[in-house]
mmCIF file of C-alpha atoms and ligand atoms in Angstrom:
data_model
loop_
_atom_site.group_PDB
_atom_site.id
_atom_site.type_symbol
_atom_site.label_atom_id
_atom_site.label_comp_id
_atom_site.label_asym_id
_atom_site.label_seq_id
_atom_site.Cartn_x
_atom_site.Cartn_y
_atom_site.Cartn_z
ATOM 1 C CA UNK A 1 -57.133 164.950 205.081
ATOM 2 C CA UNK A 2 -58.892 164.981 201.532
ATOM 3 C CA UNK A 3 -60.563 161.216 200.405
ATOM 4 C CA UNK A 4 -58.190 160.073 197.797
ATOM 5 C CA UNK A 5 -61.347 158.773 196.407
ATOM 6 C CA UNK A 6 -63.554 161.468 196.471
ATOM 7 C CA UNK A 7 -61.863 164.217 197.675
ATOM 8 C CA UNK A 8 -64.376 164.820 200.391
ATOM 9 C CA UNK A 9 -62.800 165.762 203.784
ATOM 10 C CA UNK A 10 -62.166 162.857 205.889
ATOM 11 C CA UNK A 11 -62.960 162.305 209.784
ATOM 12 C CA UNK A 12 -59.913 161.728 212.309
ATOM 13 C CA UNK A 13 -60.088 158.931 214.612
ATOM 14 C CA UNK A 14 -58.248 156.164 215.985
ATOM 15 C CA UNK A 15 -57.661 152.498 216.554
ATOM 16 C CA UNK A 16 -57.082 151.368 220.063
ATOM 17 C CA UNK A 17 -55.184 148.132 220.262
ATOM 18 C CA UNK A 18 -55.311 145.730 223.312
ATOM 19 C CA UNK A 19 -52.293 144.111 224.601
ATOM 20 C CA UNK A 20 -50.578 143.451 221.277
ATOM 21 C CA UNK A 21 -48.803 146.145 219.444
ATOM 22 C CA UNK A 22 -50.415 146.791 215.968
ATOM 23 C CA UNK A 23 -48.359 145.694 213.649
ATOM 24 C CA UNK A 24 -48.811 145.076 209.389
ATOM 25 C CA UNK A 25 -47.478 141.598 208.235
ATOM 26 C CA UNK A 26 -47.586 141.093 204.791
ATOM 27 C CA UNK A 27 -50.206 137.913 203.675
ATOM 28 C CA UNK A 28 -47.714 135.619 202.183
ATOM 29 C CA UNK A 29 -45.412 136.325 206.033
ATOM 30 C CA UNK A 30 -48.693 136.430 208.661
ATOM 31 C CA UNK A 31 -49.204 133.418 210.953
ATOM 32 C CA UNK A 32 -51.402 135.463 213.640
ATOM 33 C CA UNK A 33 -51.721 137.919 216.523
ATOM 34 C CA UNK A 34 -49.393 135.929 218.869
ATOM 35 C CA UNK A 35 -46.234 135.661 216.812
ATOM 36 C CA UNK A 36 -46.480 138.650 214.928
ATOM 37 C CA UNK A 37 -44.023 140.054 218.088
ATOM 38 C CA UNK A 38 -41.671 138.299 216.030
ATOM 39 C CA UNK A 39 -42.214 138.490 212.835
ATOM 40 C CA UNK A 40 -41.196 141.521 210.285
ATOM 41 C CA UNK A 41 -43.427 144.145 209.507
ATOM 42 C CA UNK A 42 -44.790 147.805 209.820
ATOM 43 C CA UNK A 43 -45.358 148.349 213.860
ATOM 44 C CA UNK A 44 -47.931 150.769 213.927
ATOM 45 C CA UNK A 45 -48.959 150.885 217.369
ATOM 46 C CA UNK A 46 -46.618 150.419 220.976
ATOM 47 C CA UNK A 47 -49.395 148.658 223.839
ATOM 48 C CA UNK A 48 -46.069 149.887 225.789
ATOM 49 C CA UNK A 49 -46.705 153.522 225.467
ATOM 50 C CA UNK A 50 -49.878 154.882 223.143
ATOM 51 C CA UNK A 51 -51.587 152.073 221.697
ATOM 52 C CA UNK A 52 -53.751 153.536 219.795
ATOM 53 C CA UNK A 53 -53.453 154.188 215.727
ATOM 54 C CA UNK A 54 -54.362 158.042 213.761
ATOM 55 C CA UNK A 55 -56.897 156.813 211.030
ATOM 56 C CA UNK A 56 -59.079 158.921 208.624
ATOM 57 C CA UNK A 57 -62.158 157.592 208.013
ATOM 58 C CA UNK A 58 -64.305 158.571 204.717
ATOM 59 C CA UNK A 59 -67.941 158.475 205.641
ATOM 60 C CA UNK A 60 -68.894 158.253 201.753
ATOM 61 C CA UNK A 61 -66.604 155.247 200.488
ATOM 62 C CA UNK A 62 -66.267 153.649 203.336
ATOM 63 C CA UNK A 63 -62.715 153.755 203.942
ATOM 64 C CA UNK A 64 -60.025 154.311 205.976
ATOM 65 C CA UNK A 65 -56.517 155.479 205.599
ATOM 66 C CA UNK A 66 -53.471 154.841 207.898
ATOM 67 C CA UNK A 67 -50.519 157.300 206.960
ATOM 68 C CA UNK A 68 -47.469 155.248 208.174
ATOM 69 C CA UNK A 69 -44.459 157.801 207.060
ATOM 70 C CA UNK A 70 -43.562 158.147 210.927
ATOM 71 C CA UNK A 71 -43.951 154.321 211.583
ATOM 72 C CA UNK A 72 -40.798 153.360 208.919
ATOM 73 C CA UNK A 73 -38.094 154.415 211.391
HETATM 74 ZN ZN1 ZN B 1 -64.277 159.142 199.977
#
């Protein structure tokens, strides 16, 4: 994946979670790890199965990107 920023190649990793699925809350909704389980959002990791999140990581801004297409089922 190309750096939307400076169109440099990015590097694949990922983000392991812990016991907690990963999951985006939006600020004005968040009230923490514990009740997110509850709370609307985009999941983007299952600590059921893989719990672990695809991230690109651009060495020269400093930035990461999280594609979520396949997480808004
Ligand atoms: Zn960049």
């Amino acid at each position: 994946m190309k750096c939307p920023y400076c169109n440099q190649n990015m590097e694949k990793g990922f983000i392991n979670g812990d016991r907690y699925s990963l999951k985006w809350i939006e600020e004005s909704r968040n009230k923490g790890t514990i009740v997110s389980v509850f709370q609307k959002g985009i999941k983007l990791t299952d600590a059921w199965s893989s719990n672990q999140l695809e991230t690109y990581y651009c060495k020269g801004c400093k930035k990461m990107i999280i594609d979520v297409s396949d997480k808004l089922k």
